[in-house]
Coordinates of C-alpha atoms in Angstrom, one line a residue:
Chain A
S28 CA 106.6 90.1 88.0
A29 CA 105.4 92.4 84.2
V30 CA 108.4 94.2 82.6
I31 CA 106.9 97.7 80.5
S32 CA 108.7 98.7 77.4
Q33 CA 107.0 102.4 76.6
K34 CA 107.9 104.6 73.8
P35 CA 109.4 107.3 72.9
S36 CA 109.5 107.9 76.1
R37 CA 110.0 111.6 75.6
D38 CA 108.4 113.4 72.5
I39 CA 108.2 117.2 72.0
C40 CA 105.4 117.6 69.2
Q41 CA 103.4 120.4 67.3
R42 CA 99.9 121.8 67.9
G43 CA 97.5 119.8 65.7
T44 CA 99.4 116.6 65.0
S45 CA 98.8 113.9 67.0
L46 CA 101.6 111.3 69.1
T47 CA 100.9 108.0 69.1
I48 CA 102.5 106.1 73.0
Q49 CA 103.7 102.4 72.4
C50 CA 103.5 99.8 74.7
Q51 CA 104.9 96.4 75.4
V52 CA 104.7 93.6 78.2
D53 CA 107.0 90.6 78.1
S54 CA 103.8 88.5 79.1
Q55 CA 100.8 88.1 77.9
V56 CA 97.9 89.9 80.2
T57 CA 93.4 90.8 79.5
M58 CA 94.3 94.3 80.1
M59 CA 96.5 96.9 79.6
F60 CA 96.4 100.4 81.5
W61 CA 96.2 104.5 80.3
Y62 CA 97.3 107.0 82.5
R63 CA 97.3 111.0 81.9
Q64 CA 99.7 112.7 84.6
Q65 CA 99.2 116.6 83.8
P66 CA 102.4 118.5 85.1
G67 CA 102.1 118.9 89.2
Q68 CA 99.3 116.0 89.7
S69 CA 98.2 112.9 90.2
L70 CA 97.6 110.1 88.2
T71 CA 94.7 109.5 86.2
L72 CA 93.3 107.0 84.2
I73 CA 92.1 107.4 80.5
A74 CA 91.1 103.7 79.3
T75 CA 91.1 100.9 79.6
A76 CA 93.3 98.0 76.6
N77 CA 91.1 95.4 76.1
Q78 CA 92.0 92.8 73.7
G79 CA 90.0 91.5 71.1
S80 CA 86.8 94.4 71.6
E81 CA 87.1 98.5 72.0
A82 CA 89.3 100.1 75.0
T83 CA 86.9 101.6 77.7
Y84 CA 87.3 105.1 78.2
E85 CA 86.9 107.1 81.4
S86 CA 84.7 110.0 82.1
G87 CA 86.1 113.3 80.7
F88 CA 87.8 111.2 77.6
V89 CA 86.9 110.0 74.2
I90 CA 87.9 108.1 70.5
D91 CA 88.0 110.3 69.0
K92 CA 91.5 112.1 70.9
F93 CA 92.8 109.2 72.7
P94 CA 92.2 106.1 69.9
I95 CA 93.6 102.9 71.0
S96 CA 95.0 99.8 70.0
R97 CA 94.5 96.8 71.5
P98 CA 95.6 93.4 68.8
N99 CA 97.0 91.0 70.8
L100 CA 97.7 90.4 74.3
T101 CA 101.5 92.4 75.1
F102 CA 100.7 95.2 72.7
S103 CA 98.4 98.2 72.8
T104 CA 99.9 102.0 71.6
L105 CA 97.3 105.4 72.8
T106 CA 97.0 108.3 69.7
V107 CA 96.8 111.2 71.0
S108 CA 95.2 113.4 68.6
N109 CA 94.9 117.4 67.5
L110 CA 97.3 117.8 70.2
S111 CA 96.9 120.9 71.8
P112 CA 99.7 122.5 74.9
E113 CA 96.8 120.5 77.2
D114 CA 97.9 117.9 76.3
S115 CA 101.3 118.2 78.0
S116 CA 101.5 115.9 80.5
I117 CA 103.8 112.3 80.9
Y118 CA 101.5 109.1 79.3
L119 CA 102.0 105.7 80.7
C120 CA 100.8 102.2 81.2
S121 CA 99.7 99.4 83.1
V122 CA 98.6 96.1 83.5
G123 CA 98.0 94.2 86.6
R124 CA 98.4 90.6 88.3
G125 CA 95.5 89.3 89.2
H126 CA 94.6 92.8 93.0
T127 CA 97.1 92.4 93.9
E128 CA 100.1 93.6 91.7
A129 CA 101.3 96.7 89.6
F130 CA 103.0 97.1 86.6
F131 CA 103.7 100.4 85.1
G132 CA 105.7 101.6 82.1
Q133 CA 108.0 104.6 82.4
G134 CA 105.7 107.2 80.5
T135 CA 106.0 109.0 77.5
R136 CA 106.4 113.1 78.5
L137 CA 104.8 115.0 76.0
T138 CA 105.1 118.1 75.6
V139 CA 103.0 120.4 72.8
V140 CA 104.3 122.6 71.2
Chain B
A30 CA 83.0 102.4 93.6
Q31 CA 86.1 103.7 95.2
S32 CA 88.8 106.5 95.9
V33 CA 91.7 108.0 98.0
T34 CA 92.6 111.1 99.5
Q35 CA 95.7 112.2 100.7
L36 CA 94.9 114.6 104.2
D37 CA 98.7 116.5 102.5
S38 CA 99.2 118.0 99.4
H39 CA 102.7 119.9 101.0
V40 CA 104.9 118.0 104.2
S41 CA 107.9 119.0 105.5
V42 CA 110.4 117.6 107.8
S43 CA 113.7 117.6 109.4
E44 CA 116.4 114.8 108.7
G45 CA 116.1 112.7 111.1
T46 CA 112.9 113.6 112.1
P47 CA 110.1 111.0 111.7
V48 CA 107.9 111.1 108.7
L49 CA 104.2 110.6 108.1
L50 CA 102.0 111.3 104.7
R51 CA 98.2 110.4 106.4
C52 CA 96.4 108.3 103.6
N53 CA 92.5 108.2 103.8
Y54 CA 90.2 105.1 101.3
S55 CA 87.4 103.8 100.9
S56 CA 86.0 101.6 98.1
S57 CA 83.3 99.4 98.5
Y58 CA 85.0 95.9 98.7
S59 CA 88.0 94.8 100.3
P60 CA 91.1 97.3 98.8
S61 CA 94.4 96.3 98.2
L62 CA 96.3 99.9 99.0
F63 CA 99.6 100.7 97.6
W64 CA 102.2 103.7 98.4
Y65 CA 104.2 104.4 96.0
V66 CA 106.9 107.3 94.9
Q67 CA 108.1 109.0 92.1
H68 CA 111.3 111.6 92.3
P69 CA 111.5 114.5 90.1
N70 CA 111.7 113.3 86.4
K71 CA 111.9 109.7 87.4
G72 CA 109.0 107.2 87.0
L73 CA 106.4 104.7 89.3
Q74 CA 108.7 103.2 92.4
L75 CA 106.6 100.4 94.5
L76 CA 106.9 101.7 98.3
L77 CA 104.4 98.5 99.6
K78 CA 100.8 97.1 100.2
Y79 CA 98.3 95.7 100.7
T80 CA 96.6 93.1 100.1
S81 CA 94.6 91.4 103.3
A82 CA 97.3 89.7 104.6
A83 CA 99.4 91.4 107.8
T84 CA 98.2 94.4 108.3
L85 CA 101.4 96.1 109.4
V86 CA 103.7 96.2 105.9
K87 CA 106.8 96.9 105.5
G88 CA 108.1 98.0 102.2
I89 CA 111.8 99.5 100.6
N90 CA 113.1 102.1 102.5
G91 CA 111.9 101.7 105.7
F92 CA 108.6 103.0 104.8
E93 CA 105.8 100.9 107.0
A94 CA 102.1 101.7 106.7
E95 CA 99.2 100.2 108.6
F96 CA 96.2 99.4 107.2
K97 CA 93.4 100.1 110.0
K98 CA 90.3 99.1 108.2
S99 CA 87.6 101.0 111.1
E100 CA 89.5 104.2 110.5
T101 CA 89.7 103.5 106.5
S102 CA 93.7 104.5 107.0
F103 CA 96.3 103.9 105.4
H104 CA 99.1 106.1 106.4
L105 CA 102.8 105.8 105.3
T106 CA 105.9 105.8 108.0
K107 CA 109.1 105.8 108.3
P108 CA 111.3 106.3 111.4
S109 CA 113.7 108.9 110.8
A110 CA 113.6 110.6 107.4
H111 CA 116.3 111.3 104.8
M112 CA 117.4 114.0 102.6
S113 CA 116.9 111.1 99.3
D114 CA 113.3 110.5 100.9
A115 CA 112.4 114.3 99.2
A116 CA 109.7 113.0 96.2
E117 CA 106.4 112.7 95.4
Y118 CA 104.0 110.5 97.4
F119 CA 101.2 108.6 96.0
C120 CA 98.7 106.7 98.0
V121 CA 96.6 103.9 95.7
V122 CA 93.9 102.0 95.6
G123 CA 93.7 99.5 93.1
V124 CA 90.6 97.1 92.4
N125 CA 89.8 94.6 93.9
T126 CA 90.1 92.2 90.2
N127 CA 93.6 94.2 88.5
A128 CA 95.2 95.8 90.7
G129 CA 96.4 97.9 87.2
K130 CA 93.6 99.8 87.3
S131 CA 93.7 101.5 90.4
T132 CA 93.1 105.2 91.8
F133 CA 95.7 107.6 92.3
G134 CA 95.1 109.9 95.6
D135 CA 96.3 113.4 95.0
G136 CA 100.0 113.4 95.9
T137 CA 102.3 114.1 99.1
T138 CA 105.2 116.0 98.0
L139 CA 108.1 115.3 100.6
T140 CA 110.3 118.2 101.9
V141 CA 113.9 117.3 103.1
K142 CA 115.1 119.8 105.1
P143 CA 119.3 119.2 106.7

């Protein structure tokens, strides 16, 4: 299995500011994934974070709004920039073990005021 | 490409009666399929998964799901609902190379009446 730690678990931010979310995995993984869960909605993949290369973003998500870092094989950060109330969501990171196992962090609950 | 459709956004059952949450999937390859549960203000919990072994999959808390390739379905069942089963349930299809990259269904809210 894999243990994922996310920080912070929750935060309240002013509009126009940014929040950086950290994701730490207890083992080395090639790819890490970031998801968003808007209130009352399902999870949507934001991007894939590869170590040593730029993140790959899904349709509707752009690097300027969601910059991602992947400095090593156990760590990644997601920044949500220029916050607006519409960014209020839960953000989660995940990793996989082949195609049979997926592990999710507990999520970061962001409220923008 | 892959997609997943949860056929019911809300399901309401009485305690002690069976639960059926329906899920259809689309995948261009042999899929890995998962059911997760999310209780209010809690993280995701894996209920069960199908990864090309037995088509009838048993999970935690008495839940089961049957993979039916001919019907492209992966419905979740439980013989007898408990009040603690009230939660949001997600059917998920994983990318064939990395399950961490997944497509989530829209979710089904299960309500259990006393």
